[in-house]
Tab-separated table of C-alpha atoms in Angstrom:
chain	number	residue	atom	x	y	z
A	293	UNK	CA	-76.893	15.802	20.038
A	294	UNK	CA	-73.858	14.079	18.383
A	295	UNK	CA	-70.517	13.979	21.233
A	296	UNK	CA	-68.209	15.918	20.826
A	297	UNK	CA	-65.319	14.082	19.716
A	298	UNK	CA	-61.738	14.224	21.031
A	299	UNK	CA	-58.591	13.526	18.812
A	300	UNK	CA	-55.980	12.132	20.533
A	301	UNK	CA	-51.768	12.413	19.306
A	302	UNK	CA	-49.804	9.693	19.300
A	303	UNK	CA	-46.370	10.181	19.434
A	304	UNK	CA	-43.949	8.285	17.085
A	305	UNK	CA	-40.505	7.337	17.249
A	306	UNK	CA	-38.920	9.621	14.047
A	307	UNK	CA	-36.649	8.237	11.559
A	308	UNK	CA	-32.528	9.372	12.630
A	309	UNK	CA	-31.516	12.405	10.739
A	310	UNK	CA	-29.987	12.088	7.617
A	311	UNK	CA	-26.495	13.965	6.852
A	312	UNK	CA	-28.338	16.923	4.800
A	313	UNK	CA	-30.703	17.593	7.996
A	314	UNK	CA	-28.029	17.147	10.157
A	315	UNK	CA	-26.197	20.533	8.024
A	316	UNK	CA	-29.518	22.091	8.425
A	317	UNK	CA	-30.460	21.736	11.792
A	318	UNK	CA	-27.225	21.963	13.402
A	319	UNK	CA	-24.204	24.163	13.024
A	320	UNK	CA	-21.738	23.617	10.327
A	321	UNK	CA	-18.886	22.217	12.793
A	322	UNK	CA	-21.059	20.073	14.564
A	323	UNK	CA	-22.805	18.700	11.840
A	324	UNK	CA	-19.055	18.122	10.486
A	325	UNK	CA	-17.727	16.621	13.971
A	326	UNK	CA	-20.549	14.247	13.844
A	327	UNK	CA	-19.622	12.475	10.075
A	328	UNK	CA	-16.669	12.530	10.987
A	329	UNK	CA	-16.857	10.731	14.373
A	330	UNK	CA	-19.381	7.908	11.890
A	331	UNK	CA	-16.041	7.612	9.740
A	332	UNK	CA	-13.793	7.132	12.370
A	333	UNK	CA	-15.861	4.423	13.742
A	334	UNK	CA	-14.799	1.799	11.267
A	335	UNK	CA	-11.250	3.293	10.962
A	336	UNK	CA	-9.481	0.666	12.655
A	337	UNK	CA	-11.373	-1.828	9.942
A	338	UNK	CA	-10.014	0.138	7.014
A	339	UNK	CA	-6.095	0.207	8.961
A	340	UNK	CA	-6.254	-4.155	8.954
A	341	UNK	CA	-8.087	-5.161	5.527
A	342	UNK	CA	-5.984	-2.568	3.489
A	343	UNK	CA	-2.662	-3.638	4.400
A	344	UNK	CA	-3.466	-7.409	4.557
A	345	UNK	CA	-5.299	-6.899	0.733
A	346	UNK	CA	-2.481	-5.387	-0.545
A	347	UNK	CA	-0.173	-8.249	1.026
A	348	UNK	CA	-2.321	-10.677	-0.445
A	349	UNK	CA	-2.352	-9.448	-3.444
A	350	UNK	CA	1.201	-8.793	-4.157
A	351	UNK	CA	1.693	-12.412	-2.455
A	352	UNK	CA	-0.859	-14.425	-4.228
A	353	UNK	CA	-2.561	-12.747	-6.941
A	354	UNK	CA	1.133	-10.935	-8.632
A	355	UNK	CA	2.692	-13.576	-11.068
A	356	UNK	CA	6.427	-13.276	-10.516
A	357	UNK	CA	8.303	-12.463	-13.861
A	358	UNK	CA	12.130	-11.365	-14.207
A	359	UNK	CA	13.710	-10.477	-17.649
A	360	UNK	CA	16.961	-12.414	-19.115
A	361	UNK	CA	18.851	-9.244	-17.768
A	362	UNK	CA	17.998	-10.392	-14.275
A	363	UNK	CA	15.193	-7.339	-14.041
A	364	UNK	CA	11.958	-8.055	-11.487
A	365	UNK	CA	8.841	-7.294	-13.455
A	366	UNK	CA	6.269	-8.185	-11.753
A	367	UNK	CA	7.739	-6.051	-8.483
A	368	UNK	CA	8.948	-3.084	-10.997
A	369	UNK	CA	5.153	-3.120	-12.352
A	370	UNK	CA	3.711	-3.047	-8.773
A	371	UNK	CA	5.378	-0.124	-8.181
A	372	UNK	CA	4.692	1.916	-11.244
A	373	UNK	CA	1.024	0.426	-11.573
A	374	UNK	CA	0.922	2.014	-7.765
A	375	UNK	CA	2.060	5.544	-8.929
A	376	UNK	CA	-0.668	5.207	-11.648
A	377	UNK	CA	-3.361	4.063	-8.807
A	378	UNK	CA	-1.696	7.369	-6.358
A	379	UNK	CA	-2.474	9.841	-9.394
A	380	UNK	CA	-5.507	8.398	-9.713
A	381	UNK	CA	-6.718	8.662	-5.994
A	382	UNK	CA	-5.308	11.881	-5.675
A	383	UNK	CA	-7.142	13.780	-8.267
A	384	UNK	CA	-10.384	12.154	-7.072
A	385	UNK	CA	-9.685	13.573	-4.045
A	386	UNK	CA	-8.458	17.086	-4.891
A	387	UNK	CA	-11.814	17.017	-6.793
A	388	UNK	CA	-14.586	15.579	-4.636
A	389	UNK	CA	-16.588	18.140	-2.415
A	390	UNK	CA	-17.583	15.263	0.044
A	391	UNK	CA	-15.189	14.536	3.461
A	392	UNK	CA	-16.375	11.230	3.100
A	393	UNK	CA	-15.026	10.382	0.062
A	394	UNK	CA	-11.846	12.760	0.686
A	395	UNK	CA	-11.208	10.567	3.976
A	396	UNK	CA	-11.806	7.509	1.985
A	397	UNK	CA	-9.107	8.014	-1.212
A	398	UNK	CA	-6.866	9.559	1.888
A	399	UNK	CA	-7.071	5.792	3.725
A	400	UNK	CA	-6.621	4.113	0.484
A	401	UNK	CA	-3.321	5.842	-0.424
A	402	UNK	CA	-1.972	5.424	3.048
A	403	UNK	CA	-3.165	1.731	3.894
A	404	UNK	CA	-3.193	0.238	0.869
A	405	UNK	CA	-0.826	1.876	-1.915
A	406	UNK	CA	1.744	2.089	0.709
A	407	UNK	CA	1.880	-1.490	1.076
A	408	UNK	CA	1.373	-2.812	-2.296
A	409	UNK	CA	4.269	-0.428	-3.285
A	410	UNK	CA	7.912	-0.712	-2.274
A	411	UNK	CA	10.949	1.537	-1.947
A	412	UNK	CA	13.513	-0.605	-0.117
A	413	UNK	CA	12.704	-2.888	-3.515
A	414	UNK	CA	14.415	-0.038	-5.522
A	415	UNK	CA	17.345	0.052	-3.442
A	416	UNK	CA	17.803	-3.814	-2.807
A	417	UNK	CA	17.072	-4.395	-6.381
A	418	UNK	CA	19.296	-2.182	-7.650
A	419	UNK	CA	22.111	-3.721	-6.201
A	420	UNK	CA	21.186	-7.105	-7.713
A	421	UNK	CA	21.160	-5.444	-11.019
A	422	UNK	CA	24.662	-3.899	-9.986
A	423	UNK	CA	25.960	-8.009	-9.250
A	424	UNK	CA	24.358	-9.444	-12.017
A	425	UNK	CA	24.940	-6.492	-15.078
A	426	UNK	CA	27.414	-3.767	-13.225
A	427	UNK	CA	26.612	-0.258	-10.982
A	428	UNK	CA	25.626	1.505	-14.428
A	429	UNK	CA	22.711	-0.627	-15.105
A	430	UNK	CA	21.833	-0.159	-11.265
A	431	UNK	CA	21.734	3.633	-11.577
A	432	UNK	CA	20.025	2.798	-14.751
A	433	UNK	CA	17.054	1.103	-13.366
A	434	UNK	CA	16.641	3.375	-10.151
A	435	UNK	CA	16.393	6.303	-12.436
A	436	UNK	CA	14.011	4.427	-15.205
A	437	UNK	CA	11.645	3.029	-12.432
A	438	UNK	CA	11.000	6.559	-10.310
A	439	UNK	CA	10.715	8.270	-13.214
A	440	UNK	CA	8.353	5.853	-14.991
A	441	UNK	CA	6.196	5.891	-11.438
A	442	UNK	CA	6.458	9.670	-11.653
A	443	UNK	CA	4.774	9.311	-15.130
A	444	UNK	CA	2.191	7.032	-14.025
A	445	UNK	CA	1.185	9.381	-11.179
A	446	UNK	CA	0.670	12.411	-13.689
A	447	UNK	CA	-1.259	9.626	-15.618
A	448	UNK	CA	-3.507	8.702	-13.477
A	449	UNK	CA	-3.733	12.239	-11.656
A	450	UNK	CA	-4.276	14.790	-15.125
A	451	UNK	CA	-7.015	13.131	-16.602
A	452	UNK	CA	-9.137	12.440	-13.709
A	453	UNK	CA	-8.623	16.029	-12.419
A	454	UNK	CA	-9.765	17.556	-15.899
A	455	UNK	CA	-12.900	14.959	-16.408
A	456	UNK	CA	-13.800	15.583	-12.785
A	457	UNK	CA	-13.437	19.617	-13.019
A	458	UNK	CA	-17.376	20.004	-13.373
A	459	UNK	CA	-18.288	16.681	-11.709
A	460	UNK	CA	-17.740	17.909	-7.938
A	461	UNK	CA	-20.510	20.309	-8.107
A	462	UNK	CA	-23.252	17.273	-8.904
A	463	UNK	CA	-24.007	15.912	-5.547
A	464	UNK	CA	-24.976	12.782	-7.060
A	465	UNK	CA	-22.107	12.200	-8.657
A	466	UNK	CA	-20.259	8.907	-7.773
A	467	UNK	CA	-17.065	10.767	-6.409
A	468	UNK	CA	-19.278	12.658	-4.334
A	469	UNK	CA	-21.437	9.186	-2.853
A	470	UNK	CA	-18.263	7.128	-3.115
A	471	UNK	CA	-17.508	7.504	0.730
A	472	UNK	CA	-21.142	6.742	1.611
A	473	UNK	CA	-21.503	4.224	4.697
A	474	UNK	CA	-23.147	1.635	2.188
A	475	UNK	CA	-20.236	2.216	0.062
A	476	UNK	CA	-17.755	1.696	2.719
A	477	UNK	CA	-19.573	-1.595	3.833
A	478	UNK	CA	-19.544	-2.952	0.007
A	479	UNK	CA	-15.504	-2.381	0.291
A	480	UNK	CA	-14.806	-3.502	3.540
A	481	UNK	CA	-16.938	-6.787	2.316
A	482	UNK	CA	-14.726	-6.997	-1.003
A	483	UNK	CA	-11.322	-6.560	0.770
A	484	UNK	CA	-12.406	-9.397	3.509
A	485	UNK	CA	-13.304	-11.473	0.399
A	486	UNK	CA	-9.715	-11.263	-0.811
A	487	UNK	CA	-8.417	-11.816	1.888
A	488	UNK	CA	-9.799	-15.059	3.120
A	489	UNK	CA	-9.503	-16.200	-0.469
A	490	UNK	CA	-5.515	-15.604	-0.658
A	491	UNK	CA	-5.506	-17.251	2.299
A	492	UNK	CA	-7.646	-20.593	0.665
A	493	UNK	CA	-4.914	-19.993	-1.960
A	494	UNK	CA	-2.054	-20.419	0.129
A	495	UNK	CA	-3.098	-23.098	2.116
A	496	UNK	CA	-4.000	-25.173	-0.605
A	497	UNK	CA	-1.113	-25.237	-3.713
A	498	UNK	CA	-3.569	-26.361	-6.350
A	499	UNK	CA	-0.544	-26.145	-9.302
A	500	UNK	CA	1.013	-28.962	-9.029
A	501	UNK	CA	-2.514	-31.099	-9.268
A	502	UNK	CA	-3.465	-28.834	-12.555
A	503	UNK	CA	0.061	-29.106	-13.961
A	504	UNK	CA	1.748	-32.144	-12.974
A	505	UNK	CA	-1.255	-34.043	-11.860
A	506	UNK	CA	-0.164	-34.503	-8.547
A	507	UNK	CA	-1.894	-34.621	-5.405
A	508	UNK	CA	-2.831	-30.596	-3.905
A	509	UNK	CA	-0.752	-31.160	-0.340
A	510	UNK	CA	-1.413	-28.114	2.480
A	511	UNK	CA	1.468	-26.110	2.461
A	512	UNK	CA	1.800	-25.061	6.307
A	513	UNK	CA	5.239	-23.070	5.342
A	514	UNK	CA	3.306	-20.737	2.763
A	515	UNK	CA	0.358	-19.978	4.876
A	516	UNK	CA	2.395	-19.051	7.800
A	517	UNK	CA	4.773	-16.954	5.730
A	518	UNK	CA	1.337	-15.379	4.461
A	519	UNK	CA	0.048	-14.791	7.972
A	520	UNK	CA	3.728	-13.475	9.078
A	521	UNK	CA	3.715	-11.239	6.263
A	522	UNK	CA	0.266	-9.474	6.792
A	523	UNK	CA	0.794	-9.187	10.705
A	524	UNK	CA	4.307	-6.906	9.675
A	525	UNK	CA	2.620	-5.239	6.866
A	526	UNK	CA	-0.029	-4.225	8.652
A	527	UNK	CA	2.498	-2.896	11.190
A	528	UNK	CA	4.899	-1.691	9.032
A	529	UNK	CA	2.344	0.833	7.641
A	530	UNK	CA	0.601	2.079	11.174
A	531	UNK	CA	4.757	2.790	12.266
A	532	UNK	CA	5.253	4.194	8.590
A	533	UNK	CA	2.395	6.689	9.489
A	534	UNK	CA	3.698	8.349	12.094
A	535	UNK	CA	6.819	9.591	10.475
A	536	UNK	CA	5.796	13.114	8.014
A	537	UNK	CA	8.690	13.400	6.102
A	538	UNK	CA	8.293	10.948	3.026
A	539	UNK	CA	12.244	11.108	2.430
A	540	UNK	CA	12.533	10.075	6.416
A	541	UNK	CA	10.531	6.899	6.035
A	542	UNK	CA	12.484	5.797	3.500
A	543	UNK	CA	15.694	6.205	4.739
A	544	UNK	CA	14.458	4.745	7.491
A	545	UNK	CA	12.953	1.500	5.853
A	546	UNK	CA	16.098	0.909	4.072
A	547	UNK	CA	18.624	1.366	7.153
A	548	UNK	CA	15.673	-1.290	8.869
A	549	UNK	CA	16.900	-3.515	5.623
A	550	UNK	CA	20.773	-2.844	6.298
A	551	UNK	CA	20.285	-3.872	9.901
A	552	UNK	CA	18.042	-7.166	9.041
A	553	UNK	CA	21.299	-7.922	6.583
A	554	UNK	CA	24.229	-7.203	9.565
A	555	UNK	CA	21.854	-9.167	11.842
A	556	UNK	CA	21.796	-11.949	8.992
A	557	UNK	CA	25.713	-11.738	9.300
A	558	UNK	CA	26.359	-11.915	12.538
A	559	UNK	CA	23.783	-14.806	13.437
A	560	UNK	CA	24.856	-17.083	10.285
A	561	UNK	CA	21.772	-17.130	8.591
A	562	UNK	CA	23.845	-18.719	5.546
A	563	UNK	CA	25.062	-21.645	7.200
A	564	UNK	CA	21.868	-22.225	9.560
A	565	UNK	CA	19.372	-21.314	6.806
A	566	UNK	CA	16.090	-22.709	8.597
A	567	UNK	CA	12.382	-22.235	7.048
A	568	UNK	CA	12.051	-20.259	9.948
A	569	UNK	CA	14.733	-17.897	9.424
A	570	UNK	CA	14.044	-17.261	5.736
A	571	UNK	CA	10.194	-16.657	6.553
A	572	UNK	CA	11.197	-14.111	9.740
A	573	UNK	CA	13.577	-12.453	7.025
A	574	UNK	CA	11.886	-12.453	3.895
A	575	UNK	CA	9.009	-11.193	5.111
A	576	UNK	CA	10.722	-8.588	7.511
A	577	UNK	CA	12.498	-7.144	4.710
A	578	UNK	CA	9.818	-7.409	2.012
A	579	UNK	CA	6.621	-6.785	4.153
A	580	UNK	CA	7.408	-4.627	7.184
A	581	UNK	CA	10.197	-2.290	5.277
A	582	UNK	CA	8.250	-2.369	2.380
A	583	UNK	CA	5.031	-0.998	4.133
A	584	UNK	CA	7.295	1.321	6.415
A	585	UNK	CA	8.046	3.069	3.289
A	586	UNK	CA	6.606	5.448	1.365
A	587	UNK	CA	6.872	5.208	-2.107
A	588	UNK	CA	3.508	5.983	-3.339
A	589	UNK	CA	3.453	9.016	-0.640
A	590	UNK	CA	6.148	10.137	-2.290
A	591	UNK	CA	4.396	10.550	-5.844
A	592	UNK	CA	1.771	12.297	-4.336
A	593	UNK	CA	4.140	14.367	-1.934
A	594	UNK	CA	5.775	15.761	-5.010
A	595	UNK	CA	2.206	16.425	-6.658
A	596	UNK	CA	1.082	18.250	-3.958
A	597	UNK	CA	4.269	20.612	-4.204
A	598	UNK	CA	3.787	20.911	-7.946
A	599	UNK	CA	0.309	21.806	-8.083
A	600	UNK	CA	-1.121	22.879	-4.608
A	601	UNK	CA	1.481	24.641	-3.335
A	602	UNK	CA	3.301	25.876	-6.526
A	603	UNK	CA	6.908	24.991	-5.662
A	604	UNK	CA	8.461	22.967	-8.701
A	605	UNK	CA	11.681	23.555	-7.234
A	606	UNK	CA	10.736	22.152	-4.306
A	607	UNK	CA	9.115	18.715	-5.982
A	608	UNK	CA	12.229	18.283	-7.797
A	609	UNK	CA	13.837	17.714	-4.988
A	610	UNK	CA	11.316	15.668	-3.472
A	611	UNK	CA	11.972	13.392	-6.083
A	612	UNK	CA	15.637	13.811	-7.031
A	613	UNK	CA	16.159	13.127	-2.777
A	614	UNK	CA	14.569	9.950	-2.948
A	615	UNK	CA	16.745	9.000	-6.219
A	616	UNK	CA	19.689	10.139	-4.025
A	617	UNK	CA	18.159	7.576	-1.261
A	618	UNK	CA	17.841	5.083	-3.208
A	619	UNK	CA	21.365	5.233	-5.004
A	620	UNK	CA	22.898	5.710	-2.007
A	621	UNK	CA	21.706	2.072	-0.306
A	622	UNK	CA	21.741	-0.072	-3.442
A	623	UNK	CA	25.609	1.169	-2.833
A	624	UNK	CA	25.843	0.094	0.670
A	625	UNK	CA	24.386	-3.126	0.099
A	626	UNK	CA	25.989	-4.123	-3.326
A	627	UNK	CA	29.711	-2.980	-1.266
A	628	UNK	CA	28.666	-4.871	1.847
A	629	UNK	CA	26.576	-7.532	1.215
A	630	UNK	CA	27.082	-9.166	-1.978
A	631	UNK	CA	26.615	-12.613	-1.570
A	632	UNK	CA	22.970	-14.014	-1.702
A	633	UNK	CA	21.202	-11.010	-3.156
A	634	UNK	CA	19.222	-13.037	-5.457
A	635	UNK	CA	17.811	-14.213	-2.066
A	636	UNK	CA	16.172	-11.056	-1.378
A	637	UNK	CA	14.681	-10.496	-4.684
A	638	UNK	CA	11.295	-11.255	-3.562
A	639	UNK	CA	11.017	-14.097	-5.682
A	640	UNK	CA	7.508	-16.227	-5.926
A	641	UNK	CA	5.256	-13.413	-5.527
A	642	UNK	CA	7.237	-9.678	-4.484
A	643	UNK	CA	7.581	-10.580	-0.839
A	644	UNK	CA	8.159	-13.864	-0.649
A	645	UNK	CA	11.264	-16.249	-1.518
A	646	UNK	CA	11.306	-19.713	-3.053
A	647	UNK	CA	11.767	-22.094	-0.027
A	648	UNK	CA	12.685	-24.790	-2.315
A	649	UNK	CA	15.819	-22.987	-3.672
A	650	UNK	CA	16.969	-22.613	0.034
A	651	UNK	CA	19.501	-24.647	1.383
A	652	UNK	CA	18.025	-25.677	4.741
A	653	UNK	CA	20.564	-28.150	6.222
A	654	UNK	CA	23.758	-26.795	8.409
A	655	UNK	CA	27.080	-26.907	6.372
């Protein structure tokens, strides 16, 4: 007679849960808690390689251009290119029906946009503009640029809305799997990448070999302006956060720009015009105001009043507040402070200044 067999279970380890059994199995706010504590994980990741990429960028990457009327381009575009990049975030997130990705376009705008754009630029640039071609082509050119950024927001923000109307309801849709964890590693790796190589591109000034075939010489003054300016602009936008009001922080940022030109005052910087001084101040003025500010949050500040909460009047004067800002310093500083505003322009790459057309011997 045959024995009778026994069947012995072994148990295995199972595979972790994914997200969609983790909405099945467990209640809707715990499953919820639980992404969210997984996104928060690499938050502090996201709050360094945004503001140093945008740094980099605006630093390395941005060729500086002015016009024969004295106007900066290449900072003017970085501004209104960011509106454009605000609108365009901002619809994908109104849109998307994942928290991941909604978390991720929300990081973006705050981290990044707020760094690569500028609103103590508008003001400090306007008074150039008011030294070089009179206060009428100031007011000219604060009006022109916040209204062109304005456009570039509705831009970038319309379209994406109305081609992404039907998309939020495929869950395989890209703006639904953007904010993946695979995604999130690929852009973490690509913002590290550019990064380290702005970095390779400030330490080694390969121009003058390609141009004048001279010898590529480390520049130690450009890499430590580089490092000084990411270290602020990464601050600059963690301090930034904290304040709600958009109009606040920018106020703020440019009364941080009429104290760093008082302080200039007061300890000579003009006659005592070390590499040291002009990196501390450059970059103070151009980095951590800059990133302080919120000139992209103020695009989509005034969106979110115009189509989310349906209060035109109240956008209007989002915007025409800001304007008022903005008039009011380029004012201050073109009464106060005329002398050596070229030297703020943020000449050689938005937030940096020419060291070679600095005068760095005591007179």
């Amino acid at each position: 007679m045959e024995a009778d067999r026994v069947v012995v279970s072994v148990p295995t380890a199972s595979p972790p849960p994914s997200p969609d059994l983790l909405s099945r199995t467990l209640s809707p706010t715990r499953a919820k808690l639980i992404k969210r504590r997984n996104l928060d994980e690499s938050a502090l990741a996201w709050k360094l390689l945004l503001p140093a990429t945008a740094e980099v960028l605006i630093t390395e990457f941005l060729p500086h251009i002015k016009s024969e009327a004295g106007i900066d381009v290449a900072s003017t575009t970085a501004n209104i290119l960011g509106g454009y990049l605000e609108g365009l975030l901002y619809g994908i997130e109104r849109q998307s029906a994942r928290h991941e990705t909604q978390q991720l376009c929300t990081m973006i705008r705050c981290y990044f946009l707020n760094v690569f754009t500028s609103f103590p630029f508008v003001a400090t640039h306007a008074a150039e503009m008011a030294v070089l071609n009179g206060p009428g082509m100031a007011l000219g050119y604060i009006i022109t640029s916040l209204a062109l950024a304005v456009a570039a927001f509705e831009a970038g923000r319309r379209p994406t809305e109305t081609f992404l109307a039907e998309a939020r309801f495929q869950p395989m849709h890209w703006t639904n799997t953007m904010g993946s964890n695979a995604n999130r590693q690929r852009i973490l790796m690509g913002l590290f990448i550019i990064v380290l190589l702005g970095l390779l591109k400030g330490r080694y000034v390969l121009a003058s070999s390609v141009v004048f075939g001279g010898d590529a010489q480390p520049d130690m003054a450009h890499t430590f302006a580089m490092l000084v300016g990411i270290i602020l602009a990464i601050s600059g936008a963690a301090l930034g956060g904290l304040i709600q009001s958009c109009m606040r922080a920018n106020f703020t940022s440019c009364l941080f720009v009429g104290l760093a030109f008082g302080a200039r005052r007061v300890l000579a910087w003009d006659r005592v015009a070390t590499t040291l001084w002009t990196i501390a101040f450059s970059k103070f003025v151009g980095s951590f105001c800059g990133a302080f500010s919120g000139f992209a949050k103020m695009l989509s500040d005034a969106g979110k009043l115009m189509h989310d909460e349906l209060k035109p009047r109240d956008a209007f004067l989002e915007i025409f507040g800001n304007i008022g800002i903005a008039v009011m310093w380029a004012g201050i500083f073109y009464a106060f402070d005329r002398q050596g505003l070229d030297v703020y322009s943020h000449a050689g790459g938005f937030h940096m200044i020419s060291f070679s057309d600095t005068d760095t011997s005591p007179q």
